[in-house]
Structure formats: structure tokens, C-alpha cells
Coordinates of C-alpha atoms and ligand atoms in Angstrom, one line a residue:
M1 CA -2.2 59.1 58.8
V2 CA -3.8 59.1 55.4
S3 CA -4.5 62.5 54.1
T4 CA -7.7 63.6 52.4
K5 CA -5.5 64.5 49.5
S6 CA -4.2 61.0 48.9
L7 CA -7.8 59.7 49.2
L8 CA -9.2 62.3 46.8
L9 CA -6.4 61.6 44.3
A10 CA -7.3 57.9 44.3
A11 CA -7.5 56.5 40.9
F12 CA -10.5 54.3 40.7
T13 CA -10.3 51.2 38.7
T14 CA -13.6 49.3 38.6
I15 CA -13.2 45.7 39.8
T16 CA -15.6 42.9 39.0
A17 CA -15.7 41.9 42.6
T18 CA -17.3 39.2 44.7
Y19 CA -18.8 42.2 46.4
A20 CA -20.1 43.8 43.2
A21 CA -21.9 47.0 43.6
P22 CA -25.2 47.6 41.8
T23 CA -24.8 48.2 38.1
K24 CA -26.9 51.3 38.1
G25 CA -27.7 54.1 40.5
P26 CA -25.6 56.2 42.8
C27 CA -24.0 53.3 44.6
K28 CA -22.0 52.2 41.6
S29 CA -19.1 54.4 42.7
L30 CA -18.9 52.3 45.9
T31 CA -17.3 49.3 44.2
P32 CA -14.2 48.5 46.2
T33 CA -11.2 50.1 44.6
L34 CA -7.7 49.8 45.7
P35 CA -6.4 52.9 47.4
S36 CA -3.9 55.1 45.6
T37 CA -0.7 56.6 47.1
G38 CA -1.5 59.8 45.2
G39 CA 1.8 59.3 43.4
D40 CA 3.3 56.1 41.9
D41 CA 0.8 53.3 42.1
L42 CA 1.0 49.5 41.9
V43 CA -0.2 47.7 38.8
A44 CA -3.9 47.3 39.4
P45 CA -5.7 44.0 39.5
S46 CA -7.0 42.8 36.1
P47 CA -10.6 43.7 35.3
T48 CA -11.6 40.1 35.9
A49 CA -9.9 39.8 39.3
R50 CA -12.4 39.1 42.0
L51 CA -11.9 40.7 45.4
K52 CA -12.2 37.9 48.0
K53 CA -11.4 39.7 51.3
I54 CA -10.0 42.8 52.8
A55 CA -8.1 42.2 56.1
I56 CA -6.2 44.4 58.5
G57 CA -2.9 43.0 59.7
H58 CA -1.1 43.8 62.9
G59 CA 2.4 42.5 63.6
I60 CA 6.1 43.0 63.1
Q61 CA 8.6 43.5 60.3
N62 CA 12.0 41.9 61.0
Y63 CA 15.4 43.2 59.9
T64 CA 19.0 42.3 60.5
C65 CA 22.2 44.4 60.2
S66 CA 25.5 43.2 59.1
G67 CA 27.3 46.2 60.5
P68 CA 26.7 49.6 62.3
D69 CA 26.8 51.5 59.0
A70 CA 24.9 48.9 56.9
T71 CA 21.4 49.2 55.6
P72 CA 19.1 46.9 57.5
S73 CA 17.9 44.0 55.4
A74 CA 14.4 42.7 55.7
T75 CA 14.2 39.1 56.9
G76 CA 10.5 38.5 57.2
A77 CA 7.3 39.5 58.9
L78 CA 4.6 38.1 61.3
A79 CA 1.1 39.4 61.6
V80 CA -2.4 38.5 62.8
L81 CA -5.1 39.2 60.3
Y82 CA -8.7 40.4 60.9
D83 CA -11.5 40.7 58.4
V84 CA -12.6 44.2 57.7
T85 CA -14.4 43.5 54.4
T86 CA -17.9 44.6 55.6
L87 CA -16.6 47.8 57.0
Y88 CA -15.7 49.0 53.5
P89 CA -18.0 51.7 52.3
G90 CA -21.2 50.3 50.8
L91 CA -20.5 46.6 51.5
S92 CA -22.8 46.4 54.5
K93 CA -26.0 48.2 55.4
T94 CA -25.1 48.4 59.0
A95 CA -21.3 48.1 59.4
S96 CA -19.8 50.1 56.6
L97 CA -17.7 53.2 57.4
S98 CA -16.9 56.3 55.4
I99 CA -13.8 55.8 53.2
E100 CA -11.9 58.2 55.5
A101 CA -12.8 56.3 58.6
F102 CA -12.1 52.9 56.9
N103 CA -8.6 54.0 55.7
S104 CA -7.8 55.3 59.2
L105 CA -8.1 51.9 60.7
P106 CA -4.5 50.8 60.4
H107 CA -3.4 54.0 62.2
A108 CA -6.0 53.4 64.9
L109 CA -5.0 49.8 65.4
L110 CA -1.3 50.5 65.5
W111 CA -1.6 53.0 68.4
D112 CA -4.6 51.5 70.2
R113 CA -3.4 47.9 70.8
P114 CA -0.3 46.0 71.6
V115 CA 1.2 43.8 68.9
P116 CA -1.0 40.6 69.0
L117 CA 2.0 38.2 69.2
N118 CA 3.5 36.1 71.9
R119 CA 6.4 38.0 73.3
P120 CA 9.2 37.3 75.7
S121 CA 8.2 39.3 78.8
N122 CA 11.3 41.5 78.8
S123 CA 11.0 42.6 75.2
S124 CA 9.0 45.3 73.7
Y125 CA 8.3 44.1 70.2
S126 CA 10.1 40.9 69.4
A127 CA 8.1 37.7 69.1
N128 CA 8.6 34.3 70.7
T129 CA 10.4 32.4 67.9
S130 CA 9.1 28.9 68.6
S131 CA 5.6 30.0 69.2
P132 CA 4.9 33.6 67.9
F133 CA 1.1 33.4 67.4
P134 CA -1.4 33.2 70.3
S135 CA -3.2 29.8 70.2
S136 CA -6.5 31.5 70.8
H137 CA -7.8 33.1 67.7
E138 CA -9.6 36.0 69.2
D139 CA -11.6 38.6 67.3
L140 CA -10.5 42.2 67.5
K141 CA -13.1 43.9 69.7
G142 CA -13.9 47.5 70.2
L143 CA -11.4 49.1 67.7
A144 CA -12.5 52.7 66.9
N145 CA -16.1 51.7 68.0
C146 CA -16.3 49.2 65.2
P147 CA -18.1 45.9 65.6
A148 CA -15.8 43.0 66.5
L149 CA -13.5 42.2 63.6
K150 CA -13.4 38.5 63.0
Y151 CA -10.0 36.8 63.2
A152 CA -9.1 35.8 59.7
G153 CA -5.7 34.2 59.9
H154 CA -1.9 34.7 60.0
H155 CA 0.8 36.2 57.9
Y156 CA 4.3 34.7 58.1
F157 CA 7.3 33.6 56.0
D158 CA 7.4 29.9 55.5
S159 CA 10.5 27.7 56.0
T160 CA 11.7 28.6 52.5
G161 CA 11.3 32.3 53.2
T162 CA 8.1 32.7 51.1
P163 CA 5.6 35.2 52.3
T164 CA 2.5 33.3 53.2
F165 CA -1.0 34.3 54.2
D166 CA -2.9 31.5 55.9
L167 CA -6.5 32.6 56.1
D168 CA -7.5 29.6 58.1
A169 CA -10.7 31.1 59.4
I170 CA -12.1 31.3 55.8
G171 CA -10.3 28.4 54.2
M172 CA -8.0 30.4 51.9
K173 CA -4.2 30.6 51.5
A174 CA -1.8 32.7 49.5
S175 CA 1.9 31.8 49.0
V176 CA 3.4 34.9 47.2
L177 CA 6.3 36.7 45.6
K178 CA 6.7 40.5 45.5
T179 CA 6.0 41.8 42.0
G180 CA 5.5 45.5 42.8
S181 CA 6.5 48.0 45.4
V182 CA 5.8 51.8 45.8
S183 CA 6.7 54.1 48.7
A184 CA 3.9 54.8 51.1
P185 CA 2.6 58.4 50.9
K186 CA 4.7 61.0 52.6
D187 CA 2.1 61.6 55.2
A188 CA 1.6 57.9 56.1
D189 CA 1.8 57.0 59.8
R190 CA 5.5 56.7 60.8
G191 CA 4.8 54.2 63.4
V192 CA 5.6 53.8 67.1
L193 CA 9.4 54.0 66.5
D194 CA 9.0 56.9 64.2
T195 CA 10.8 55.0 61.4
G196 CA 8.2 55.5 58.6
A197 CA 5.6 53.3 56.9
V198 CA 6.6 50.3 54.9
A199 CA 6.1 50.3 51.1
W200 CA 2.8 49.4 49.5
L201 CA 3.2 46.0 47.7
R202 CA 1.8 43.9 45.0
L203 CA 2.3 40.2 45.7
T204 CA 1.4 37.4 43.2
D205 CA 1.2 33.7 43.5
S206 CA 4.6 32.0 44.2
G207 CA 3.8 29.2 41.8
K208 CA 4.5 26.6 44.5
G209 CA 1.0 25.2 44.3
M210 CA 0.3 26.2 47.9
S211 CA -2.3 29.0 47.3
K212 CA -6.0 28.3 47.7
G213 CA -8.7 30.7 46.6
V214 CA -6.4 33.7 46.5
N215 CA -3.5 34.4 44.1
L216 CA -3.0 38.2 44.2
V217 CA -2.5 40.3 47.4
Y218 CA -1.9 44.0 47.9
R219 CA -0.5 45.6 51.0
V220 CA -1.8 49.2 51.2
I221 CA -2.4 52.0 53.8
T222 CA 0.6 50.9 55.7
A223 CA 1.5 52.3 59.2
G224 CA 5.0 51.9 60.7
G225 CA 7.2 48.9 60.1
N226 CA 10.3 50.5 58.6
A227 CA 13.7 49.5 60.1
E228 CA 15.7 51.5 62.6
G229 CA 19.2 52.4 61.5
C230 CA 21.8 49.8 62.1
G231 CA 23.6 52.0 64.6
A232 CA 20.5 52.2 66.8
A233 CA 19.4 48.6 66.5
G234 CA 22.6 46.7 67.1
V235 CA 24.4 44.3 64.7
G236 CA 23.6 40.7 64.3
T237 CA 20.3 40.7 66.2
T238 CA 16.9 40.7 64.7
Q239 CA 15.1 44.0 65.1
S240 CA 11.3 43.7 65.0
V241 CA 9.3 46.8 64.2
P242 CA 5.5 47.0 64.7
Y243 CA 3.3 47.7 61.7
T244 CA -0.3 47.6 60.6
T245 CA -1.7 47.6 57.1
F246 CA -4.6 46.4 54.9
Y247 CA -4.2 43.4 52.8
W248 CA -6.5 43.1 49.8
F249 CA -6.9 39.5 48.6
Y250 CA -7.9 38.7 45.0
E251 CA -8.3 35.7 42.8
E252 CA -7.6 36.3 39.1
Ligands
NAG301 C1 8.1 30.7 73.9 O1 6.9 29.9 73.8 C2 7.2 28.5 74.4 C3 6.0 27.7 74.0 O2 4.8 28.3 74.5 C4 7.5 28.7 75.8 O3 7.8 27.4 76.3 C5 8.7 29.5 76.0 O4 9.0 29.7 77.4 C6 8.5 30.9 75.3 N1 9.8 31.6 75.4 C7 9.9 32.9 75.8 C8 11.2 33.5 75.8 O5 8.9 33.5 76.3
NAG302 C1 15.4 39.2 77.6 O1 15.7 38.0 78.4 C2 16.5 37.1 77.7 C3 16.6 35.8 78.6 O2 16.8 36.2 79.9 C4 17.8 37.7 77.3 O3 18.6 36.7 76.6 C5 17.6 38.9 76.4 O4 18.8 39.5 76.1 C6 16.6 39.9 77.1 N1 16.2 40.9 76.1 C7 16.2 42.2 76.4 C8 15.7 43.1 75.4 O5 16.5 42.6 77.5
NAG303 C1 10.8 37.7 63.3 O1 11.4 38.0 64.6 C2 10.8 37.4 65.7 C3 11.5 37.9 66.9 O2 11.0 39.2 67.2 C4 11.0 35.9 65.5 O3 10.2 35.3 66.5 C5 10.4 35.5 64.2 O4 10.6 34.1 64.0 C6 10.9 36.3 63.0 N1 10.2 35.9 61.9 C7 10.7 36.0 60.6 C8 9.8 35.6 59.5 O5 11.8 36.5 60.4

């Protein structure tokens, strides 16, 4: 859960966004601004970066262990993405939420729905390796009484291990590298395995020429996703831990 404190402590950097707020009047403060952890923060987008989308992602973080006392190493992630842009305060006359309600959506989604991946029937969280994503691209309906959230795309690691966001529903793609990481706030949702929330990340274009319309991505307001200890998870197998988060997509 995100505390009021971390929200109040948010450092507001004005962004020249696609969804620009009015330049005068009380609504100016409603310009979308990246959330702050309340402690260390990621390098903010440049003043000319344009916010293209805010998506909520629901999926799994994968880890492997080389031994019972080893530290689990991250091997990738899979998630389905849904568009929450118009729920951000001030971006829609009818759909927008308060900032508190908006930032509670990853928590709500993590606990309210099963991971939206194809799973072997006997397994709780792992995904089908040959075909992890459902072929039907369904919208996310009825979450926290919100209007249906439009399916936006998928997040996965490509064959070279590069984190990729394929926003096929809106014709954008991001192939990225991690260029910043800060711990999630202490009071972040620890997830369904009580392992803690994955770090907040800054991800920039991989330079592989595969991105389209997006070249800067932030992972913020994470819930769950941290690894179990290697003793608990077993050596040599992939452990898959459910997580949710927001991804903020920019072009700069
Ligand atoms: C994984 O998906 C493929 C293709 O849909 C299917 O043939 C296979 O049985 C699935 N495997 C498991 C373990 O569910
Ligand atoms: C699930 O079933 C497969 C195939 O029968 C088996 O290899 C695997 O170990 C099982 N997984 C669990 C968590 O029981
Ligand atoms: C993550 O693990 C799942 C099994 O739960 C597997 O299907 C998938 O291919 C793995 N993906 C990555 C990127 O490691």
C-alpha cells in the first residue's frame, strides 16, 4: 500500500505532456507527475519529455537460484498491460480518480485478480513457457469500480534478454535497458508471497532500433514481485512471483 506520506512527499516535476494541463487556473497542479518514493528518487524525465501513456501491468517476475544459500537472480518478467491514463487525476472529466485512489490500483489489482497469464493447471504462478499470454486481448473489467481498462499490450524479455514493452493496441513499442533503480517505499504492498515490492525503475531505449513512439519507461508504485529465498524456492528451477505496477511511458 502507498501511504499518504509518500504521496504528500511527492516531488512534483512539471512535464510538458501529451496530456498537458491548462496553463493557468487551479488545474495546473494536475499535470501528470511521476510519483516519488518519499526517499531516493529516479532521475526525472527531461522537461521536454512527453508522457504517452500510463499503463498498469500484472504478471510475474522470474528468478533462479544457483544454490540453497544463493541470492536469487532475476531472469525476466512477463506481464499484461492495461491503459489507465484517463484515470489519472484531471485527465478525464468522467473517469479520473483522486491521486490516492489512482495510486492504490496496483495493490487492488494484485489482490483482486489472478495473474492474467496462461498457466499449467497444477501450478500457482508459473506461466506456460511456449504460450504465456492469453490469445484474447481482453480489457480489465470492474477493477475497484473503475470503467473497463483497455488492454494495451504485453511486457516480456525478448530472445536476447532485453526488456520489451509491446503496446500493440496503441502501436507503440519500447525495447529498454535499466538506467536507474530505487527501492520501493517501506510501506509498499509486499505481495501475495509476502516477499516485498520490486524496485522502482528507470528504463531507457536499448539502442537496438526496435522502439516506436516510446523511449523512456518508468516502473513505479510496485506491488509484490520480489523473490523468495533460495532455500524456500528450490535450486535450478524458475520461481515466478506475481507483481503489479504502473509503467509510465514517455518519448523524449
Ligand atoms: C502450453 O500451451 C500450449 C499451446 O497452447 C499447449 O499445447 C500446452 O499444453 C500448454 N502446456 C501446459 C503445461 O499447460
Ligand atoms: C505440474 O505438472 C508437471 C507435468 O505433470 C510436472 O512436471 C510439474 O512438476 C508439476 N508442478 C507442480 C508445481 O506440481
Ligand atoms: C518466466 O517464467 C515462466 C514460467 O513461470 C516462463 O514461462 C517464462 O518463459 C519465463 N520468462 C522469462 C522472461 O524469464
